[in-house]
């Protein structure tokens, strides 16, 4: 089992699954969501339209279409409201659901962006700690997943993840 943090554009990664930080509509947006939809092409939006949205803390799977990744897990992270509205649990659930969906297609490799820490304003230190601890706890012996990448967009975020790993 390998866990690494890198600084990269997640749309360029040649992994089995990339995770999207989506919103409840699953119909695209800004940030990493916008980047993934642009790189995957219009077929991704058409596939997302069939999914009927997604609750916070949940996730849904599509093909990767024009992406190098075979699949996209669209996870809906919580909006940060100060920490007393279940934000931590909802964020942890995103990571758990993403791992479970990736395992359902026998994925060997998965890459996560730092869910909720952009537009949704979840503090990076706390979010990264939840990401790393939840992923470690979710990957049991016998999981198909052998490689997890935390794909950071900024050098500052990368430093936070590297300190945790
Ligand atoms: N590759 C990797 N990480 C990226 C990329 C990229 N190409 N682009 C941005 N990031 P955000 P959220 C980082 O705002 O906070 C959207 O509009 C970014 O620097 O994308 O979960 C959705 O539709 C940050 O570290 O997602 C929702 O409405 C991280 O990805 C809302 O934003 C997450 O930032 C979701 O907000």
Coordinates of C-alpha atoms and ligand atoms in Angstrom, one line a residue:
X1 CA 0.0 0.0 0.0
X2 CA 1.4 3.3 -1.0
X3 CA 0.1 6.8 0.0
X4 CA 1.7 9.8 -1.6
X5 CA 1.2 13.5 -1.9
X6 CA 2.1 15.4 -5.1
X7 CA 1.5 18.8 -6.5
X8 CA -0.3 18.4 -9.9
X9 CA -3.4 19.1 -11.9
X10 CA -5.5 16.0 -11.1
X11 CA -6.9 15.9 -14.7
X12 CA -3.5 14.8 -16.0
X13 CA -3.1 11.8 -13.7
X14 CA -2.9 8.3 -15.2
X15 CA -4.7 6.4 -12.4
X16 CA -7.8 4.2 -12.4
X17 CA -9.9 6.7 -10.5
X18 CA -9.8 10.4 -9.8
X19 CA -12.1 12.0 -7.3
X20 CA -14.0 15.1 -8.1
X21 CA -14.9 17.7 -5.4
X22 CA -18.4 18.2 -6.8
X23 CA -21.6 19.9 -5.6
X24 CA -25.0 18.4 -5.0
X25 CA -26.2 19.0 -8.6
X26 CA -23.3 17.0 -10.1
X27 CA -23.6 19.3 -13.1
X28 CA -20.2 21.0 -12.8
X29 CA -18.9 24.2 -11.3
X30 CA -15.6 25.9 -10.7
X31 CA -12.4 24.7 -9.1
X32 CA -11.4 21.1 -9.6
X33 CA -14.9 20.3 -10.7
X34 CA -14.7 22.7 -13.7
X35 CA -11.2 21.4 -14.6
X36 CA -12.4 17.8 -14.6
X37 CA -15.5 18.5 -16.7
X38 CA -13.4 20.5 -19.2
X39 CA -10.8 17.8 -19.5
X40 CA -13.3 14.9 -19.7
X41 CA -15.5 16.5 -22.3
X42 CA -19.3 16.9 -22.8
X43 CA -19.9 13.1 -22.3
X44 CA -19.2 13.5 -18.6
X45 CA -21.9 16.1 -18.2
X46 CA -24.3 13.9 -20.0
X47 CA -23.4 11.0 -17.7
X48 CA -23.8 13.2 -14.6
X49 CA -27.3 14.3 -15.7
X50 CA -28.4 10.7 -15.4
X51 CA -27.3 10.5 -11.7
X52 CA -30.0 12.7 -10.2
X53 CA -27.6 14.7 -8.0
X54 CA -25.9 13.6 -4.8
X55 CA -26.2 14.3 -1.1
X56 CA -23.4 15.9 0.9
X57 CA -21.0 13.2 2.2
X58 CA -22.0 10.9 -0.6
X59 CA -20.4 10.0 -3.9
X60 CA -21.3 8.6 -7.3
X61 CA -19.2 7.0 -10.1
X62 CA -18.9 7.7 -13.8
X63 CA -16.5 6.8 -16.6
X64 CA -13.6 9.1 -17.2
X65 CA -14.3 9.7 -20.9
X66 CA -11.5 11.9 -22.4
X67 CA -9.5 11.8 -19.1
X68 CA -6.5 9.5 -18.7
X69 CA -8.3 8.2 -15.6
X70 CA -10.8 5.3 -16.3
X71 CA -13.3 6.5 -13.7
X72 CA -14.4 9.6 -11.8
X73 CA -15.9 9.5 -8.4
X74 CA -17.9 12.6 -7.8
X75 CA -17.9 13.3 -4.1
X76 CA -19.9 16.2 -2.5
X77 CA -18.0 17.7 0.4
X78 CA -19.5 19.8 3.1
X79 CA -19.5 23.6 3.1
X80 CA -17.6 24.9 6.1
X81 CA -19.8 26.7 8.6
X82 CA -17.4 26.8 11.5
X83 CA -17.2 23.1 12.3
X84 CA -20.4 22.4 14.3
X85 CA -22.6 21.3 11.5
X86 CA -21.2 17.8 10.9
X87 CA -18.5 19.1 8.5
X88 CA -15.8 16.6 9.8
X89 CA -18.1 13.6 9.6
X90 CA -19.4 14.6 6.1
X91 CA -15.9 15.0 4.8
X92 CA -14.8 11.7 6.2
X93 CA -17.8 10.1 4.6
X94 CA -16.7 11.4 1.2
X95 CA -13.4 9.7 1.5
X96 CA -15.0 6.4 2.7
X97 CA -17.6 6.4 -0.1
X98 CA -14.9 7.2 -2.7
X99 CA -12.8 4.3 -1.6
X100 CA -15.8 1.9 -1.6
X101 CA -16.8 3.0 -5.1
X102 CA -13.2 2.6 -6.4
X103 CA -13.1 -0.9 -4.9
X104 CA -16.4 -1.7 -6.6
X105 CA -14.6 -1.4 -10.0
X106 CA -11.5 -3.2 -8.7
X107 CA -9.4 0.0 -9.0
X108 CA -5.7 -0.3 -8.1
X109 CA -5.0 3.4 -8.0
X110 CA -7.0 6.5 -6.9
X111 CA -6.2 10.2 -6.6
X112 CA -8.0 12.7 -4.4
X113 CA -8.0 16.5 -4.5
X114 CA -8.3 18.3 -1.2
X115 CA -12.1 18.1 -1.0
X116 CA -14.0 21.1 0.4
X117 CA -10.9 23.2 1.0
X118 CA -11.4 25.6 -1.9
X119 CA -14.8 27.3 -2.5
X120 CA -16.3 25.3 0.5
X121 CA -13.6 26.9 2.8
X122 CA -12.9 23.8 5.0
X123 CA -9.6 24.6 6.9
X124 CA -6.8 22.7 5.1
X125 CA -4.9 21.4 8.2
X126 CA -8.1 19.8 9.6
X127 CA -9.3 18.6 6.2
X128 CA -6.0 17.0 5.3
X129 CA -5.9 15.2 8.7
X130 CA -9.3 13.8 8.0
X131 CA -8.4 12.8 4.5
X132 CA -5.3 10.9 5.5
X133 CA -6.7 9.2 8.6
X134 CA -9.9 8.2 6.9
X135 CA -8.2 6.7 3.8
X136 CA -5.8 4.8 6.0
X137 CA -8.6 3.4 8.1
X138 CA -10.7 2.5 5.0
X139 CA -8.1 0.5 3.2
X140 CA -8.3 -2.9 4.7
X141 CA -6.1 -5.9 3.9
X142 CA -7.3 -7.3 0.6
X143 CA -8.4 -4.0 -0.9
X144 CA -7.9 -3.7 -4.7
X145 CA -6.4 -0.3 -4.1
X146 CA -2.6 -0.3 -3.9
X147 CA -1.8 3.3 -4.5
X148 CA -3.4 6.5 -3.1
X149 CA -2.4 9.9 -4.3
X150 CA -3.3 13.1 -2.5
X151 CA -3.2 15.6 -5.4
X152 CA -2.5 19.1 -4.2
X153 CA -2.9 22.2 -6.3
X154 CA -0.7 24.5 -4.2
X155 CA 2.7 24.0 -2.7
X156 CA 1.3 25.1 0.7
X157 CA -1.3 22.3 0.6
X158 CA 1.4 19.8 -0.4
X159 CA 3.5 20.7 2.6
X160 CA 0.5 20.1 4.9
X161 CA -0.1 16.6 3.4
X162 CA 3.6 15.7 3.4
X163 CA 3.8 16.5 7.1
X164 CA 1.0 14.1 7.8
X165 CA 2.3 11.3 5.6
Ligands
LIG1 N1 -6.3 19.6 -9.7 C1 -6.2 19.4 -8.4 N2 -6.7 20.2 -7.5 C2 -7.4 21.3 -7.9 C3 -7.6 21.6 -9.3 C4 -7.0 20.7 -10.2 N3 -7.1 20.9 -11.5 N4 -8.3 22.7 -9.4 C5 -8.5 23.2 -8.1 N5 -8.0 22.3 -7.2 P1 -12.6 23.4 -5.0 P2 -14.5 22.5 -2.9 C6 -8.0 22.3 -5.8 O1 -13.0 24.8 -4.8 O2 -13.9 23.4 -1.9 C7 -16.9 23.8 -7.3 O3 -17.5 24.9 -7.9 C8 -8.2 23.6 -5.0 O4 -7.0 24.4 -5.0 O5 -12.4 22.9 -6.4 O6 -14.9 21.1 -2.5 C9 -17.9 22.7 -7.2 O7 -18.8 22.6 -8.2 C10 -8.6 23.1 -3.6 O8 -7.4 22.8 -2.9 O9 -13.7 22.4 -4.3 C11 -18.6 23.0 -5.9 O10 -19.6 23.9 -6.1 C12 -9.3 21.8 -3.9 O11 -9.0 21.5 -5.3 C13 -17.5 23.6 -5.0 O12 -16.6 24.2 -6.0 C14 -10.8 21.9 -3.7 O13 -11.3 23.2 -4.1 C15 -16.8 22.6 -4.2 O14 -15.9 23.3 -3.4

